[in-house]
Structure formats: C-alpha cells, structure tokens
Short mmCIF file of C-alpha atoms and ligand atoms in Angstrom, two decimals:
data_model
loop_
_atom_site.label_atom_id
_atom_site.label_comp_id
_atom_site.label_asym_id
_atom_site.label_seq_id
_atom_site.Cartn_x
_atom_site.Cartn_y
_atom_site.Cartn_z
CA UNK G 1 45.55 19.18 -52.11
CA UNK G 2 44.62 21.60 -54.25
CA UNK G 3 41.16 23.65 -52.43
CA UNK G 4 39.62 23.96 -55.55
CA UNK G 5 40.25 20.18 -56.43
CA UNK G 6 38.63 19.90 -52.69
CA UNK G 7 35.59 21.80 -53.68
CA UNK G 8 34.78 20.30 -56.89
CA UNK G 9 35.29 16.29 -56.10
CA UNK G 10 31.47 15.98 -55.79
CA UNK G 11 30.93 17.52 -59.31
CA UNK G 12 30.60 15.50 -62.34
CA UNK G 13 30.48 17.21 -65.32
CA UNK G 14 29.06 15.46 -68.36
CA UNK G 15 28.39 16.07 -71.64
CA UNK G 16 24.46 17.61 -72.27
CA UNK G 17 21.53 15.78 -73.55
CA UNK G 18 17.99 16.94 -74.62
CA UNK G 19 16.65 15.83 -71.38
CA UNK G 20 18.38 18.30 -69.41
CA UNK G 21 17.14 20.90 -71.68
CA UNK G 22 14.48 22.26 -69.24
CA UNK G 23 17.34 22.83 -66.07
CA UNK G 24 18.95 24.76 -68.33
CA UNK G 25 16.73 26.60 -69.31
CA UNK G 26 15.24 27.61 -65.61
CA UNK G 27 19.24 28.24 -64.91
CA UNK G 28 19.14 30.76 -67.84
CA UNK G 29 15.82 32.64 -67.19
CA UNK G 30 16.93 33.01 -63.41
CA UNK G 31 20.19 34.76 -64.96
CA UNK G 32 17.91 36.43 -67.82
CA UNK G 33 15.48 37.77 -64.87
CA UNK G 34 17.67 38.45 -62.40
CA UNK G 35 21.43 39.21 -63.54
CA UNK G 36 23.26 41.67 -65.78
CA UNK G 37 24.86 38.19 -66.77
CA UNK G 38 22.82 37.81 -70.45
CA UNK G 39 22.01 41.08 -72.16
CA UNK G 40 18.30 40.57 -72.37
CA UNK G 41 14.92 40.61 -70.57
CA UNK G 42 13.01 38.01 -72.53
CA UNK G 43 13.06 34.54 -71.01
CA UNK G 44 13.39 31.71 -72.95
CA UNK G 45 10.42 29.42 -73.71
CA UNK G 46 10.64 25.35 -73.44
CA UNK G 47 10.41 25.32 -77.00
CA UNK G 48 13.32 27.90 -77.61
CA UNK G 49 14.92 26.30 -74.74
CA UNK G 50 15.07 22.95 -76.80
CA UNK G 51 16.03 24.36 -80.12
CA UNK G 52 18.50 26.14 -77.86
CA UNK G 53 20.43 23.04 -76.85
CA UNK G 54 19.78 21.28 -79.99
CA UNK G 55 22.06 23.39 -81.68
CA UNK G 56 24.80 23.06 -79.26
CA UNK G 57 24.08 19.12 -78.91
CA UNK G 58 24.84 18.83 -82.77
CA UNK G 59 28.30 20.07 -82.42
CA UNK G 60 29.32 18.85 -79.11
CA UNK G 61 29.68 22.12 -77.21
CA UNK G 62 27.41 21.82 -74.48
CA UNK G 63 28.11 20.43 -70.87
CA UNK G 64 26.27 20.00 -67.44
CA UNK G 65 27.48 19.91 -64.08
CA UNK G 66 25.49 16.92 -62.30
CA UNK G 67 25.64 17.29 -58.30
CA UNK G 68 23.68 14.95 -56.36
CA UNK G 69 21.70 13.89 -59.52
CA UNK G 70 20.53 17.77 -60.20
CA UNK G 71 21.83 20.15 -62.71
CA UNK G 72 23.73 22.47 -60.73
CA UNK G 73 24.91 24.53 -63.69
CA UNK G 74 25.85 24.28 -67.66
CA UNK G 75 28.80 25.74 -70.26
CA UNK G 76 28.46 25.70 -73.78
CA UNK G 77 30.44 27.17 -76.66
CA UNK G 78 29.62 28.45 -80.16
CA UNK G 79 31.24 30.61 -82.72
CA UNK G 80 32.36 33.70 -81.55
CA UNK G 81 31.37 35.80 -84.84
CA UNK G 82 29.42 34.04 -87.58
CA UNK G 83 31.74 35.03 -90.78
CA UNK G 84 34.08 31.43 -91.64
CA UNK G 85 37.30 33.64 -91.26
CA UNK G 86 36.13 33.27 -87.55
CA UNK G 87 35.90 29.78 -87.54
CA UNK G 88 38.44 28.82 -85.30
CA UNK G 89 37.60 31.16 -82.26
CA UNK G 90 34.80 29.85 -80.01
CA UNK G 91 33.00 32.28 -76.93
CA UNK G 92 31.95 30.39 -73.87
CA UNK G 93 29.48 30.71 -72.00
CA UNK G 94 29.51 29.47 -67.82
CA UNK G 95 25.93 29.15 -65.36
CA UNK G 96 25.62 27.70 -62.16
CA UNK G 97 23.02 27.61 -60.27
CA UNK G 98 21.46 30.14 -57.90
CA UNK G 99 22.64 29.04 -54.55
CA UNK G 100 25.22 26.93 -55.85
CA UNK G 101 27.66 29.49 -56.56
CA UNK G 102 31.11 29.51 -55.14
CA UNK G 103 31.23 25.59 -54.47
CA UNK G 104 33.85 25.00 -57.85
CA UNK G 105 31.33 24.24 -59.90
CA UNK G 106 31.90 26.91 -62.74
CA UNK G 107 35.83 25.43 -62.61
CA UNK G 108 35.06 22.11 -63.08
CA UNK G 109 32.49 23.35 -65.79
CA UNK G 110 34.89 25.87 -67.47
CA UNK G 111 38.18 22.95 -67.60
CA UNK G 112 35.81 20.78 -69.28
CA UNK G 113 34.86 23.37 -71.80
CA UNK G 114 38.19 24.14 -72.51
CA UNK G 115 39.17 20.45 -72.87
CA UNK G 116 36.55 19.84 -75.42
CA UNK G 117 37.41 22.99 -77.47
CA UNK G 118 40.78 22.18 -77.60
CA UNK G 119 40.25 18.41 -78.37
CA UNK G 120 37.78 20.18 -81.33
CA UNK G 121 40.97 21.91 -82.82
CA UNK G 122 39.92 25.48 -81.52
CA UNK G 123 42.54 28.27 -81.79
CA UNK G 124 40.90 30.81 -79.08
CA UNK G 125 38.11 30.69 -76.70
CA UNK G 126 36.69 34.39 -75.60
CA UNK G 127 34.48 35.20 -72.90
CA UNK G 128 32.75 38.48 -73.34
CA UNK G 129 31.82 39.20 -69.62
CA UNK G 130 29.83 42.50 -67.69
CA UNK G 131 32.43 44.02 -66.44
CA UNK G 132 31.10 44.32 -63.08
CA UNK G 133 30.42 40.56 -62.68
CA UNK G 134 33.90 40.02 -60.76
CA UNK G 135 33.09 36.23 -60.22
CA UNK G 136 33.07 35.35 -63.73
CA UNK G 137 36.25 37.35 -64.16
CA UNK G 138 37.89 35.82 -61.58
CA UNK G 139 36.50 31.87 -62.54
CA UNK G 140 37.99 32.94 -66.57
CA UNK G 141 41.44 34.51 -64.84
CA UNK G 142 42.29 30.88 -62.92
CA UNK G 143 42.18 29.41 -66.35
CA UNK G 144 44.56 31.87 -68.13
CA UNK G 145 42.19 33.90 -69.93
CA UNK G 146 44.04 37.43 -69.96
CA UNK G 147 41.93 40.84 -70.25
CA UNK G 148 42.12 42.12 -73.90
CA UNK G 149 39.89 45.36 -72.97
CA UNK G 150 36.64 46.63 -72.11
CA UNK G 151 33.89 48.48 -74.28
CA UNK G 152 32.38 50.56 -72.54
CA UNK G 153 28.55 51.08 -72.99
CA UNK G 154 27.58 48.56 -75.59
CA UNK G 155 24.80 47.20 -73.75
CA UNK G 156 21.83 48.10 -71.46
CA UNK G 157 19.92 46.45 -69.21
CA UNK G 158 17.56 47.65 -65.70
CA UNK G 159 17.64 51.07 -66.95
CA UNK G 160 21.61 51.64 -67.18
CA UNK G 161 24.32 51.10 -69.92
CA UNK G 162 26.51 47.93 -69.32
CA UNK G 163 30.08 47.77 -70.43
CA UNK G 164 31.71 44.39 -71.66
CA UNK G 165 34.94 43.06 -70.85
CA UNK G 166 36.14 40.42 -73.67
CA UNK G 167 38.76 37.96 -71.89
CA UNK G 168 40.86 35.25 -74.35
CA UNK G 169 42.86 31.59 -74.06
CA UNK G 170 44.63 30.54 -76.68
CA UNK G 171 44.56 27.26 -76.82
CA UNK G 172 47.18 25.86 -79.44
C1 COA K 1 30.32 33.12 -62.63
C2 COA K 1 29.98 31.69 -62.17
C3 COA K 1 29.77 30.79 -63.40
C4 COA K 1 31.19 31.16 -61.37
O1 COA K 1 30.91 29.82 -60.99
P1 COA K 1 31.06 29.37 -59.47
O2 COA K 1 30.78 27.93 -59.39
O3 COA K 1 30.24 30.29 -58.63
O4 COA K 1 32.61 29.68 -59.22
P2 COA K 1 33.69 28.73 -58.56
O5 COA K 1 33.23 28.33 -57.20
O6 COA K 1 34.04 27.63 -59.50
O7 COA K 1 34.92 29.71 -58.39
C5 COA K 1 35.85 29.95 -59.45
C6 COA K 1 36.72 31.14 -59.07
O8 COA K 1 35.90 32.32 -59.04
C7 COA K 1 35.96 32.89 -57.72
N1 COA K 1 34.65 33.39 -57.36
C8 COA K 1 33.49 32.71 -57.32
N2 COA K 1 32.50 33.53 -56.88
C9 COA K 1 33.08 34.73 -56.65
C10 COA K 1 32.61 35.99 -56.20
N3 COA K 1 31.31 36.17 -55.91
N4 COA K 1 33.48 37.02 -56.10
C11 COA K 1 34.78 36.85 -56.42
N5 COA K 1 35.32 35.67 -56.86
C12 COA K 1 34.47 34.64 -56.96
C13 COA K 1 36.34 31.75 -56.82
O9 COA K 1 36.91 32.23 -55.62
C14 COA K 1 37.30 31.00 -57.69
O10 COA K 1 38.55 31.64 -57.72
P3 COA K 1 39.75 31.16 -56.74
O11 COA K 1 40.06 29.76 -57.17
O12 COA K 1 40.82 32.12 -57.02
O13 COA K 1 39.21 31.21 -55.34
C15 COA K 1 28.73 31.67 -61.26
O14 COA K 1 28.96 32.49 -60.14
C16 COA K 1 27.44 32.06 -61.96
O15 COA K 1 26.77 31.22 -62.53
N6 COA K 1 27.10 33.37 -61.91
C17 COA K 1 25.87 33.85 -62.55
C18 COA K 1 25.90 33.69 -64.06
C19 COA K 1 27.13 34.33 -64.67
O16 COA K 1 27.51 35.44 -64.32
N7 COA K 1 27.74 33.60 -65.65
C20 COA K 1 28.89 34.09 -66.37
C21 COA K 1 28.44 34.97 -67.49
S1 COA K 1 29.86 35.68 -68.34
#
C-alpha cells in the first residue's frame, strides 16, 4: 500500500462552507503569527475571515480537511494575477494545522485541489512558496509541480528579506 495512502485514510477532505470560516481563520493567523508561510503580520479578523472565504465559496475553490470532526487544515485557489489574459492559471494555497503536520493531510488537501482545478478547466496551478519552507516544497514536488525559479528578496518578514520560490503543474 501506498504509505501516504496509509497516512491519509482518516482524512476526508470536503468542499468549504461558511461555517468553517472561523477554523480557518485561527489556522491562518497561527501561520500569519508564527510562520514565514504568508507574507504579513496582520491577522485576519472574523469579519475579514468571512469575506475571506466568501469569495472563494462563490467560485468553488476552497476545501477543508475534516479529521475526527475538526478542521485539521484548508487549500484554496484563486487567480494567480488579476489581468483576464491570466485567467486560466490559478495559485494554491495549502494549511494544516499546527500539530497536525506530517500526518498526509496537506496531500490529501493538495490532490483535491488539483482535481477541482482541473475539473474547472484550469491550464496551470502555481504555488509561490518561501523558499526555506522545505515541507511545502516537498508536499508541491510529490504532485509534479517542477521549480521554475526563485526571486530572491521580494519579501520581508521578522526583520529579514524572504525569497520566493514559484513551483507550476500543468494540468491539461
Ligand atoms: C506545508 C504543509 C501544508 C504540508 O502539509 P502536511 O500535512 O504537513 O504534509 P504531508 O504529511 O501531507 O506530507 C507531504 C509531503 O511533504 C513531506 N513533508 C511534510 N513535512 C515535511 C517537513 N517538515 N520536512 C520535509 N518534508 C516534509 C512529506 O514527507 C511528504 O512527502 P513524502 O511523501 O515524500 O514523504 C504543512 O506542513 C503546513 O501547513 N505548514 C505550514 C503552512 C505552510 O507552510 N503552508 C504552505 C504555504 S506555501
């Protein structure tokens, strides 16, 4: 059997719904408070949590990993640039959470991401990824997604510069 199919057989992921909008939200502010993960130092409020979602709920794009009835982690996607010649490229975007890490759930959150891009008629999903956060790199490379580069310096966070590596799946 396949370990990670092992690891990930008490996972279900399912698509979101506004009442999970508040575990997501503590899921991001951990990442926003503690992590190099998102670029920023301002958590989100429950009312910016909520509009949030609400965008992603509208198209579709937003998933939850439920593990013994608890959020254990979330993936969306959205547009990857906002100009219409972009249209067809999504970025995703892949949290578990804190002390859930390791256990498959970003896989099983990640293939159904993919699965509903596709199905959506996407060309390309991109991750744009800290390139020190090896995990995420690692979770995107079991999937395909090949390194394109990394910019170095076009971020800062906790006092340093952070560089970004941008990983990409075609998917048709
Ligand atoms: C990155 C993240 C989503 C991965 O999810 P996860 O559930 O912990 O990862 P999984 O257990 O599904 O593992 C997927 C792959 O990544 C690898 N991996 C997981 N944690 C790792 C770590 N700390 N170091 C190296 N590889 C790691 C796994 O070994 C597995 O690869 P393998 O099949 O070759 O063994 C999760 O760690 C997380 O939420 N991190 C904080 C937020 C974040 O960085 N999000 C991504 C922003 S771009």
């Amino acid at each position: 059997m396949d370990p990670i199919y092992e690891r990930t057989r008490a996972v279900t992921v399912r698509p979101a719904h506004p009442g999970d909008a508040e575990s997501i939200r503590a899921i991001r502010n951990h990442a926003i408070e503690h992590s190099t993960a998102l670029w920023t130092q301002t958590p989100q409020s429950p009312t910016e949590g909520a509009a949030w979602l609400a965008t992603h709920l509208e198209r579709g794009s937003a998933f939850v990993a439920d593990v013994d009835g608890e959020v254990a982690g979330f993936a969306v996607y959205g547009p990857w640039r906002e100009l219409d010649g972009y249209r067809h490229t999504v970025e995703d975007s892949v949290y578990v959470r804190e002390g859930r890490h390791g256990l498959g759930i970003g896989f099983a959150l990640l293939a159904s991401l993919i699965t509903a891009a596709r199905d959506a008629g996407h060309h390309v999903v991109i991750a744009g990824i800290e390139a020190e956060n090896t995990s995420s790199i690692r979770l995107h490379e079991r999937f395909g997604f090949h390194h394109v580069g990394t910019v170095p310096e076009v971020g800062t966070k906790f006092g340093r510069w952070l560089d970004l590596t941008i990983m990409r799946l075609p998917l048709t």
